[in-house]
mmCIF file of C-alpha atoms and ligand atoms in Angstrom:
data_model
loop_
_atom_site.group_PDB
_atom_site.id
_atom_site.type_symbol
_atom_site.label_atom_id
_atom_site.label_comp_id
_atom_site.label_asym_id
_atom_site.label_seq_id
_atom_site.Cartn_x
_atom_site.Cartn_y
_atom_site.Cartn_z
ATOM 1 C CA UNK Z 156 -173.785 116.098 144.053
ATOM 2 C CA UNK Z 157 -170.249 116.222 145.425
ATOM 3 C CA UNK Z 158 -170.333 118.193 148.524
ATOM 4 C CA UNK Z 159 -167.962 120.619 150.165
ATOM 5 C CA UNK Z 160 -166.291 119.164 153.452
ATOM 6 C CA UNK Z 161 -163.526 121.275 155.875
ATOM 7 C CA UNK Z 162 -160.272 119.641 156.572
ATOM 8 C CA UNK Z 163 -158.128 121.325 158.666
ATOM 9 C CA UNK Z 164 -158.258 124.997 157.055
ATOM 10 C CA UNK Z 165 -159.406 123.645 153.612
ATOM 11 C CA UNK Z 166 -162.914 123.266 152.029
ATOM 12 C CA UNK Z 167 -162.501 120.062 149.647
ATOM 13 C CA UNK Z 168 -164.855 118.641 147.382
ATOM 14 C CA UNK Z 169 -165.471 115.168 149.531
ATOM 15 C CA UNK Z 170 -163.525 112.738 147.266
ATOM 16 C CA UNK Z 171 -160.754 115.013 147.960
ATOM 17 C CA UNK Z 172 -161.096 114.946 151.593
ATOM 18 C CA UNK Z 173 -158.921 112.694 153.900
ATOM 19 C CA UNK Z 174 -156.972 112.373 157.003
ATOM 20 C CA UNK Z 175 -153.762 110.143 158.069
ATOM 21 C CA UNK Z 176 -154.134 106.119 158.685
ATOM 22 C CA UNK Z 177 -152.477 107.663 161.896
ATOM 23 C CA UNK Z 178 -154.950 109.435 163.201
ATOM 24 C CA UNK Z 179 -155.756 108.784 166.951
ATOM 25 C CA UNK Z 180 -159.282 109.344 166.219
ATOM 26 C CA UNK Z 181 -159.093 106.535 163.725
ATOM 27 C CA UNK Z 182 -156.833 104.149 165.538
ATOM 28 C CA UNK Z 183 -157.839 104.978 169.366
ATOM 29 C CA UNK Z 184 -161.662 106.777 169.286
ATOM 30 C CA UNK Z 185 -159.275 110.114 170.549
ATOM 31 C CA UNK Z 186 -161.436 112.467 169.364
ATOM 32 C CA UNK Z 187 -164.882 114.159 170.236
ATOM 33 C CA UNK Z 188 -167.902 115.828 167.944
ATOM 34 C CA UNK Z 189 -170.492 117.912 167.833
ATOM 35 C CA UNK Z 190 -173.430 118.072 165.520
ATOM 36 C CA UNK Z 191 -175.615 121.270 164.882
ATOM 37 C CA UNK Z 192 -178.659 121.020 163.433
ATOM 38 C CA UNK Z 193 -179.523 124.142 160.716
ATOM 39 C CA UNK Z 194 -182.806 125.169 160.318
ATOM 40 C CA UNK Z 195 -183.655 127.492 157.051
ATOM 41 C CA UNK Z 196 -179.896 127.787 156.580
ATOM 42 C CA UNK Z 197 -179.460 129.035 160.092
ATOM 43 C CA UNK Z 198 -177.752 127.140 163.193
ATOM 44 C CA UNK Z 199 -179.333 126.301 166.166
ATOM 45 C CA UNK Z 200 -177.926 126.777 169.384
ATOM 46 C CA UNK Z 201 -174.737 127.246 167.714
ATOM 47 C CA UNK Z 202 -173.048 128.896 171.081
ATOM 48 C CA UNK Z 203 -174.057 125.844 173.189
ATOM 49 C CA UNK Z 204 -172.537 123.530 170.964
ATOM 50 C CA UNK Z 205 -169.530 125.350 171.189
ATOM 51 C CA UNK Z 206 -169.605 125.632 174.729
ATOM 52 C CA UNK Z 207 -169.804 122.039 175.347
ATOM 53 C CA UNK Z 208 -167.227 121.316 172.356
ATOM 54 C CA UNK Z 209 -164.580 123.534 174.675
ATOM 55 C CA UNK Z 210 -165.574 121.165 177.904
ATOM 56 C CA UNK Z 211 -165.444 118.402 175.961
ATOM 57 C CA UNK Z 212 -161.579 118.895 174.608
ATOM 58 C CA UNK Z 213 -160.120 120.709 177.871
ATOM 59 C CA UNK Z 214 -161.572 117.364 179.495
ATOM 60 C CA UNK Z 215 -159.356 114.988 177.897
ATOM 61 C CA UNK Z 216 -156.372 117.320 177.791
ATOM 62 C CA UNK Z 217 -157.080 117.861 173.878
ATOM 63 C CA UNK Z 218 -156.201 121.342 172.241
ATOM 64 C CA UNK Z 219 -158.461 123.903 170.981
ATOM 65 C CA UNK Z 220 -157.574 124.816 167.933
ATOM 66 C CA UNK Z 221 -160.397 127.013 166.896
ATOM 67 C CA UNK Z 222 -162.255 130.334 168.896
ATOM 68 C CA UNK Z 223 -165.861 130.191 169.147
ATOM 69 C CA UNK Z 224 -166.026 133.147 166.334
ATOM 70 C CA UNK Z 225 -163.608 130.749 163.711
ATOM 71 C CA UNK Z 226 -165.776 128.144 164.195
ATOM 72 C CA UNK Z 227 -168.955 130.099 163.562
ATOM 73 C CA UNK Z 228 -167.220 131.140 160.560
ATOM 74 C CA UNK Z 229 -166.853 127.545 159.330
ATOM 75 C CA UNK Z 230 -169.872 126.723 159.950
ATOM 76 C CA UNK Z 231 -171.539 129.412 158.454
ATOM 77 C CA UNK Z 232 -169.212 128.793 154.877
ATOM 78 C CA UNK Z 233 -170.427 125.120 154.780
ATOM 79 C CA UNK Z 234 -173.996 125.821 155.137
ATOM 80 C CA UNK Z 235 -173.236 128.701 151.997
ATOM 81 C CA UNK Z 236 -171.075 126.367 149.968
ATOM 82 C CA UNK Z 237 -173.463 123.418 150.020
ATOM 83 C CA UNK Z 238 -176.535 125.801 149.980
ATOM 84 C CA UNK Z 239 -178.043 124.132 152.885
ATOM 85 C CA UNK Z 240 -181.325 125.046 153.912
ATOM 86 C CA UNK Z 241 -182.216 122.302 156.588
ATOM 87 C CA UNK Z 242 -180.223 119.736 158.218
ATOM 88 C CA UNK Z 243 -177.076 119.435 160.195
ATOM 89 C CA UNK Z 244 -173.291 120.141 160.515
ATOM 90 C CA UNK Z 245 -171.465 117.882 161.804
ATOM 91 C CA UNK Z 246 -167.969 118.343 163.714
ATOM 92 C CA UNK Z 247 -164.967 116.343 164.635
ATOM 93 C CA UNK Z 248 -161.925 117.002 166.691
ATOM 94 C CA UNK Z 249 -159.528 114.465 166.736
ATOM 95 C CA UNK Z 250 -156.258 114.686 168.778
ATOM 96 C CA UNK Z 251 -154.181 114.250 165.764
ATOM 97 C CA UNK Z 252 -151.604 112.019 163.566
ATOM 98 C CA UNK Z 253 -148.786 110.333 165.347
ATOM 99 C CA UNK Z 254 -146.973 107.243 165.382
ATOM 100 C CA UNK Z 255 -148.953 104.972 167.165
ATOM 101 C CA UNK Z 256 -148.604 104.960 170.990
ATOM 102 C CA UNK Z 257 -151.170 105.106 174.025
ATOM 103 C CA UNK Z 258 -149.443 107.996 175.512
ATOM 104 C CA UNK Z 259 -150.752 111.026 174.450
ATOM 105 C CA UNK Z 260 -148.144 112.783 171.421
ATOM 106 C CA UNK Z 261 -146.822 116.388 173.026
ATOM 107 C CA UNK Z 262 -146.834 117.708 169.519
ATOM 108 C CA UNK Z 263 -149.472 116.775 167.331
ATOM 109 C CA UNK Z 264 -151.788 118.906 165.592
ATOM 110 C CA UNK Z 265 -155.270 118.332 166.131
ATOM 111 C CA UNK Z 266 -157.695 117.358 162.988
ATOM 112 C CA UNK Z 267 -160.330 119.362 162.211
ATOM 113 C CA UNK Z 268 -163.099 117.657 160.081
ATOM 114 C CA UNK Z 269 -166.588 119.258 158.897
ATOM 115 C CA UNK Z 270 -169.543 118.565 156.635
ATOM 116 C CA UNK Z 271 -173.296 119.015 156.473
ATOM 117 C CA UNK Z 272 -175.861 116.681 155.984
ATOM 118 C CA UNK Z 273 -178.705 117.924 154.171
ATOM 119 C CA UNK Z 274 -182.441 117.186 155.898
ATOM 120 C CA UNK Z 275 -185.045 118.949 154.280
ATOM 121 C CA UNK Z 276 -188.015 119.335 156.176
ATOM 122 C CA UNK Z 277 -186.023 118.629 159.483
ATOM 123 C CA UNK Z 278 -188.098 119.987 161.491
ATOM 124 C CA UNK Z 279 -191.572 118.444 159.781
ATOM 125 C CA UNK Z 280 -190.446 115.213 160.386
ATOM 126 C CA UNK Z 281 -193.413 112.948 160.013
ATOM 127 C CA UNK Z 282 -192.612 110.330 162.910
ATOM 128 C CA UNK Z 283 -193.012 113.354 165.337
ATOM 129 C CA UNK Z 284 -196.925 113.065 164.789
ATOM 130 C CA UNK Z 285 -196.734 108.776 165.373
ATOM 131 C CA UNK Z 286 -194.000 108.892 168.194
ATOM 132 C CA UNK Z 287 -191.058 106.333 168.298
ATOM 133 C CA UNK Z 288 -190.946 102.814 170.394
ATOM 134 C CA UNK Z 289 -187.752 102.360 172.499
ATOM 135 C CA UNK Z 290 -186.714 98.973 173.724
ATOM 136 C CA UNK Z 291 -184.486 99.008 177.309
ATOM 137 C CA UNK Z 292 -180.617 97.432 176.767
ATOM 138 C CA UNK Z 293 -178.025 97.536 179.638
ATOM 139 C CA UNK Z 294 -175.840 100.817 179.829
ATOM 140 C CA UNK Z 295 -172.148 99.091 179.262
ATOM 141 C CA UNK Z 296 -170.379 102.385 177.608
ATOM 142 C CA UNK Z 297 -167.407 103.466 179.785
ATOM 143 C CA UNK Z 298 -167.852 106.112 182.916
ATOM 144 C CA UNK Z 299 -167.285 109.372 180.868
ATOM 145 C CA UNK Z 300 -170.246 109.788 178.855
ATOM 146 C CA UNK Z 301 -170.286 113.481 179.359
ATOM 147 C CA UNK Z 302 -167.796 113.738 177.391
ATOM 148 C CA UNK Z 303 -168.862 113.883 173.659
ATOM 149 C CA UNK Z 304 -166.268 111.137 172.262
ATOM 150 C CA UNK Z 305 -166.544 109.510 168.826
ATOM 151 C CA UNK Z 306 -166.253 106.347 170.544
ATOM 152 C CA UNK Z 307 -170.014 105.183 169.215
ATOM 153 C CA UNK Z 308 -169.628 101.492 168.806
ATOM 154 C CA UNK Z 309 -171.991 100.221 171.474
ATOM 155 C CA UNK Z 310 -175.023 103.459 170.856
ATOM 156 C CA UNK Z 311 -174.679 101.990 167.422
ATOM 157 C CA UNK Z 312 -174.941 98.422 168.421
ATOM 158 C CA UNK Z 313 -177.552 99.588 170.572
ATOM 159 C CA UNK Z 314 -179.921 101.464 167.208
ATOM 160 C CA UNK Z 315 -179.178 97.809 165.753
ATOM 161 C CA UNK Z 316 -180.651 95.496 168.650
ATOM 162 C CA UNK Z 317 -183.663 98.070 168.411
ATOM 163 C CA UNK Z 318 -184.090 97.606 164.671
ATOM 164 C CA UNK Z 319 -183.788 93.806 165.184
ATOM 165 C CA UNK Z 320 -186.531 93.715 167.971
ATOM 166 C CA UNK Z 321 -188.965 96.266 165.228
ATOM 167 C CA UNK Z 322 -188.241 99.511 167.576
ATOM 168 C CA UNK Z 323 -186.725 102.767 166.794
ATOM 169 C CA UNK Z 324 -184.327 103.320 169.105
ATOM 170 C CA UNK Z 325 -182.983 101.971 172.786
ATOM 171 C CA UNK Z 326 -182.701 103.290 176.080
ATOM 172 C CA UNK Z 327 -179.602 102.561 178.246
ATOM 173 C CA UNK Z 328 -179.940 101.191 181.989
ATOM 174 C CA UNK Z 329 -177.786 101.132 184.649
ATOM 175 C CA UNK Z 330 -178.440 99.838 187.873
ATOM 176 C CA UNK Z 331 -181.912 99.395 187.067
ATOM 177 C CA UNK Z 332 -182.290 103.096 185.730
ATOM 178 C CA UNK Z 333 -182.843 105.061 182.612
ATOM 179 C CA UNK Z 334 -179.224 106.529 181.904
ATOM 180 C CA UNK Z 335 -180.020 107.800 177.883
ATOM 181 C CA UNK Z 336 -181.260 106.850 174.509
ATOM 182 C CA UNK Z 337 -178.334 105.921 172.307
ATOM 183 C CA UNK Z 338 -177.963 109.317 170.607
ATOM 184 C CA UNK Z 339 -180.197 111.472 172.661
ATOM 185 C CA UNK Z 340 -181.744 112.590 176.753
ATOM 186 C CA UNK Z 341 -184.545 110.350 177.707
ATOM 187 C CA UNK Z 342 -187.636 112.056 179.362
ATOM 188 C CA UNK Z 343 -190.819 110.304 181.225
ATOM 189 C CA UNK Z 344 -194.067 112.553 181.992
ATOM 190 C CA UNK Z 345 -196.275 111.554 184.951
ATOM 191 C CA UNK Z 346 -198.941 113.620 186.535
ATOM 192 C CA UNK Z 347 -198.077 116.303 184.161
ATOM 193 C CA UNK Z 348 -194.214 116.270 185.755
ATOM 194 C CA UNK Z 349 -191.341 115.463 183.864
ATOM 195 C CA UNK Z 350 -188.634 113.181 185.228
ATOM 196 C CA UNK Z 351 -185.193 113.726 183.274
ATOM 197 C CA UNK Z 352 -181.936 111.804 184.985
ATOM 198 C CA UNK Z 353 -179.795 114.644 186.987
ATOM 199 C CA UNK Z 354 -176.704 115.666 185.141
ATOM 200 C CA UNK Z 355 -173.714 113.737 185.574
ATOM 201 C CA UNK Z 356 -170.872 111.359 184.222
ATOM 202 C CA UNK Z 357 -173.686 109.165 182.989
ATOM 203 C CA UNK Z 358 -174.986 110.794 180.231
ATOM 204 C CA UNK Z 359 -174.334 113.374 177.678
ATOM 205 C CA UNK Z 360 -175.242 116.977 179.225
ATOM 206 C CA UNK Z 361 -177.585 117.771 175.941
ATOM 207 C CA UNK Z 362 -177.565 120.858 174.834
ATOM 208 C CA UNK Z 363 -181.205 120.222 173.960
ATOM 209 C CA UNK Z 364 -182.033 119.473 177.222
ATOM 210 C CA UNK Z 365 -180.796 122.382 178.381
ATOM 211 C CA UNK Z 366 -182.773 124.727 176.108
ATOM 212 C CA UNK Z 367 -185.767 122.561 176.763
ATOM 213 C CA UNK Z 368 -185.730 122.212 180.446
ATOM 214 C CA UNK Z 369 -185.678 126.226 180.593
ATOM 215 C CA UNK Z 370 -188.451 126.342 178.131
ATOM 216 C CA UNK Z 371 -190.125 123.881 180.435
ATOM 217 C CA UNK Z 372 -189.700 126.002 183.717
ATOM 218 C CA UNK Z 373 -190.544 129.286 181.788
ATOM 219 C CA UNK Z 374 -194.133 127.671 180.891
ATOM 220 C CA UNK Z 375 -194.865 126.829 184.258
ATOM 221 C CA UNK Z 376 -194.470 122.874 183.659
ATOM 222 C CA UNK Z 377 -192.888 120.881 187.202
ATOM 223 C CA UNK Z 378 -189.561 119.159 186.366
ATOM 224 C CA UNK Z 379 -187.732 116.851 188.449
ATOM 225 C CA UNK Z 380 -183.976 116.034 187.658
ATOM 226 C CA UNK Z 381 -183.814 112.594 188.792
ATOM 227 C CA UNK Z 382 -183.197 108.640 187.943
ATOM 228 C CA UNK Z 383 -186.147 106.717 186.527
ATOM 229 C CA UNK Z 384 -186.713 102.894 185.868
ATOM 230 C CA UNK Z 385 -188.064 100.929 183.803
ATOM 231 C CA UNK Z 386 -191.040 100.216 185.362
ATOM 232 C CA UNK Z 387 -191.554 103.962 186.172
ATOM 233 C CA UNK Z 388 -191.673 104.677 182.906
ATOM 234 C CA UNK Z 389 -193.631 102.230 181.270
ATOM 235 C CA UNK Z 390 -196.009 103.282 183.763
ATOM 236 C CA UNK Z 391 -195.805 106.700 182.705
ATOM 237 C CA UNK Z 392 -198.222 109.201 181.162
ATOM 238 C CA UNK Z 393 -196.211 110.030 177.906
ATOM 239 C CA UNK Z 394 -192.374 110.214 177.615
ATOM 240 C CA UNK Z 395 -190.564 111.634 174.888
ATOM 241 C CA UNK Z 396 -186.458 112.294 173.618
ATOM 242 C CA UNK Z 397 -184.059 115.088 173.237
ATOM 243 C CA UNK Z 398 -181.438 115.739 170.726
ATOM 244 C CA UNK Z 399 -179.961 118.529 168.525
ATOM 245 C CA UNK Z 400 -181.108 116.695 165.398
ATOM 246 C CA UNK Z 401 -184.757 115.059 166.842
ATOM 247 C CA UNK Z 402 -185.458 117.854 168.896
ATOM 248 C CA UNK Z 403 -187.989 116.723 170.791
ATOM 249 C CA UNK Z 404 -189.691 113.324 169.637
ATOM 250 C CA UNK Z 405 -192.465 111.600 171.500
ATOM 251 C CA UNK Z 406 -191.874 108.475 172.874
ATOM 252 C CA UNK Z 407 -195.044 106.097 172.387
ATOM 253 C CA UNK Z 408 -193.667 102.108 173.608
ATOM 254 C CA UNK Z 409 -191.220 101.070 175.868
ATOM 255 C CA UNK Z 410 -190.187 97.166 175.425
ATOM 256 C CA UNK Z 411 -193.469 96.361 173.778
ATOM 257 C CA UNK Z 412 -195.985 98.844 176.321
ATOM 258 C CA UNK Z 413 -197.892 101.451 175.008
ATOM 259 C CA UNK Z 414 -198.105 104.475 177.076
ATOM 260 C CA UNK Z 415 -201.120 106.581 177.741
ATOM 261 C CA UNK Z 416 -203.330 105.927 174.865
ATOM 262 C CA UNK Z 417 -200.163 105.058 172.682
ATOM 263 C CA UNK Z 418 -200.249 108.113 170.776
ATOM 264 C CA UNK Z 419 -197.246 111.315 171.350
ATOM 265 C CA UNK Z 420 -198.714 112.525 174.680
ATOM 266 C CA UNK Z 421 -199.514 116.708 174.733
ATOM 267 C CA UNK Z 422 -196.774 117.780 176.866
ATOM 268 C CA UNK Z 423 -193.831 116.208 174.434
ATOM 269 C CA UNK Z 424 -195.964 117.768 171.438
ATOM 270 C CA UNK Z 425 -196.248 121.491 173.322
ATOM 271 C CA UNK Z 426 -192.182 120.912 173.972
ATOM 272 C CA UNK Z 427 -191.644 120.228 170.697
ATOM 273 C CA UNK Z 428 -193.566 123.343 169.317
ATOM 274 C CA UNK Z 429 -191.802 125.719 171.916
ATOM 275 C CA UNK Z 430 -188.686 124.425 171.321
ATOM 276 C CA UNK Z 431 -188.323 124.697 167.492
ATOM 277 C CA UNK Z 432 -190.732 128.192 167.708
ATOM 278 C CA UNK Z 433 -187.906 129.492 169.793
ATOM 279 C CA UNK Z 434 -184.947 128.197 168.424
ATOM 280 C CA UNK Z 435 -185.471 128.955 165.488
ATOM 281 C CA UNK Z 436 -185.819 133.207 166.667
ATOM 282 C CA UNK Z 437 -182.691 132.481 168.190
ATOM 283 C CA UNK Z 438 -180.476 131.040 164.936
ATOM 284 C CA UNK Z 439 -177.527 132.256 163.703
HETATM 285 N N1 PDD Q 759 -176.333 112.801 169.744
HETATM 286 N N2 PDD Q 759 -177.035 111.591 174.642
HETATM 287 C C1 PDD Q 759 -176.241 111.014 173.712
HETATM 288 C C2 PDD Q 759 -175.584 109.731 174.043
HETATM 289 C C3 PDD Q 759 -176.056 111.649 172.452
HETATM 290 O O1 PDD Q 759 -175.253 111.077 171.534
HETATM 291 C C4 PDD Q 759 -176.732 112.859 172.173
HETATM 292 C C5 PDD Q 759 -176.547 113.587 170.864
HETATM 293 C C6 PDD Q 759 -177.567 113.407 173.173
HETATM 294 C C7 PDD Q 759 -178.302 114.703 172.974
HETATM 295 O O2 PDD Q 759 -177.425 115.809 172.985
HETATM 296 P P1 PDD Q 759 -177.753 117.142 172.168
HETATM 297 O O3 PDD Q 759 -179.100 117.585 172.616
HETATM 298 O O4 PDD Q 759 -176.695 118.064 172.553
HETATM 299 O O5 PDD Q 759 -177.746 116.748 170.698
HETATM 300 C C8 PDD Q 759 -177.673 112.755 174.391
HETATM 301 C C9 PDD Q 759 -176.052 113.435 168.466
HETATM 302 C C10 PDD Q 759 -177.203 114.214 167.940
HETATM 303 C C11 PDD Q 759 -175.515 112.413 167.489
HETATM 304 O O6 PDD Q 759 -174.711 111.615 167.940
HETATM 305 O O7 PDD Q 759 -175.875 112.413 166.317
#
């Protein structure tokens, strides 16, 4: 079934959909996103996407085009259009159509692209109750990875080398440390502490993270905001991911080693249950 997709200020059937061969998010990567997961046809943490959306754009000198209350409202009228119950929106900001030039144009309009991707059972997903195995690959994305760019060439080169080498996913190393996964916050648990790398340019400031550090605090678990390597984590009791669409998902292998006793460790599994328990009280 065709679905319903926003383009600057219209909702098209998706066949119907398109944006200019000049687009600078098409020809240059000038152009950030968002994605929002939607649980039971509600959003989650729809105001810290938003949030972060604003940084994101006021970074790179990028208009706003929309106020946090129109882009609710767009939100909201994809998940009625398309009827979706569980799954995610997904957002794109690009800084518009011009003739092609590395200077940023003083008068283009940005584009505004939306559509949902329907998950049912999102939040059942049956690899949370196995875990996922993570190979380590070096960190070589540019020095503004706070910044939520579309520019997702090497992350997905990255899910590829991981697929190739029978893993799920990769985490990215710099300097011997953990930086991220490719599309998510990388945790390790030892002693019952968690270890998450400090906020930064390095990684993406998740808006998971965020809820789930606070949830983390507010139980009474120690975290430490800090770089981790390798080793340090292969050593670990458990570890585990964050992300708005994997929530929280165990990690069981890193590069081949089993952690613990190579089953999602209690702490990522109690996160996990908090997290979507309290989210999904929160939804809009
Ligand atoms: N990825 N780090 C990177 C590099 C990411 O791409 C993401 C999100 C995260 C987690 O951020 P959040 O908790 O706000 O989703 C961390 C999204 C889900 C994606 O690209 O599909």
């Amino acid at each position: 079934m065709s679905r319903t997709v926003y383009v600057n200020g219209l909702y098209l059937p998706e066949e119907e959909a398109k944006v200019s061969v000049f687009d600078r998010g098409f020809l240059m990567a000038d152009g950030v996103y968002e994605v929002t997961s939607v649980l039971g046809g509600k959003l989650i943490d729809f105001a810290g996407h938003a949030r972060r959306l604003a940084r994101s754009l006021a970074e790179l000198e990028m208009k706003n085009p929309l106020t946090e209350d129109e882009l609710l409202a767009i939100h909201r009228e994809l998940v009625a259009r398309n009827d979706l119950v569980d799954g995610m929106i997904y957002l794109q900001i690009t800084r518009g159509a011009t003739d092609r030039d590395f200077l940023f144009p003083e008068n283009a309009e940005p584009t505004v692209v939306l559509f949902t991707q329907s998950k049912p059972g999102l939040a059942d997903n049956p690899t949370a109750k196995v875990g996922i195995k993570v190979i380590s690959i070096p960190d070589i994305r540019w020095g503004r990875r706070d910044i939520k760019t579309v520019q997702l060439l090497y992350p997905s080169m990255g899910k590829m080398m991981a697929r190739k080498a029978g893993a799920d996913d990769a985490w990215m190393v710099e300097d011997g440390e953990v930086t991220e996964g490719t599309s998510n916050n990388a945790y390790i648990v030892k002693g019952g502490k968690i270890i998450t790398r400090h906020l930064g340019n390095e990684i993406l400031h998740g808006i998971t993270r965020s809820a789930v550090l606070r949830f983390a605090r507010e139980a009474q678990m120690e975290v430490e905001e800090r770089p981790f390597t390798v080793d340090e984590a292969k050593a670990a009791d458990e570890a585990f991911i964050t992300s708005a669409s994997a929530f929280v998902m165990p990690v069981v292998q890193i590069d081949g080693v089993s952690l613990g006793a190579g089953t999602p460790g209690p702490v990522a599994l109690r996160l996990r249950e908090i997290y979507l328990d309290e989210m999904r009280k929160a939804a809009v």
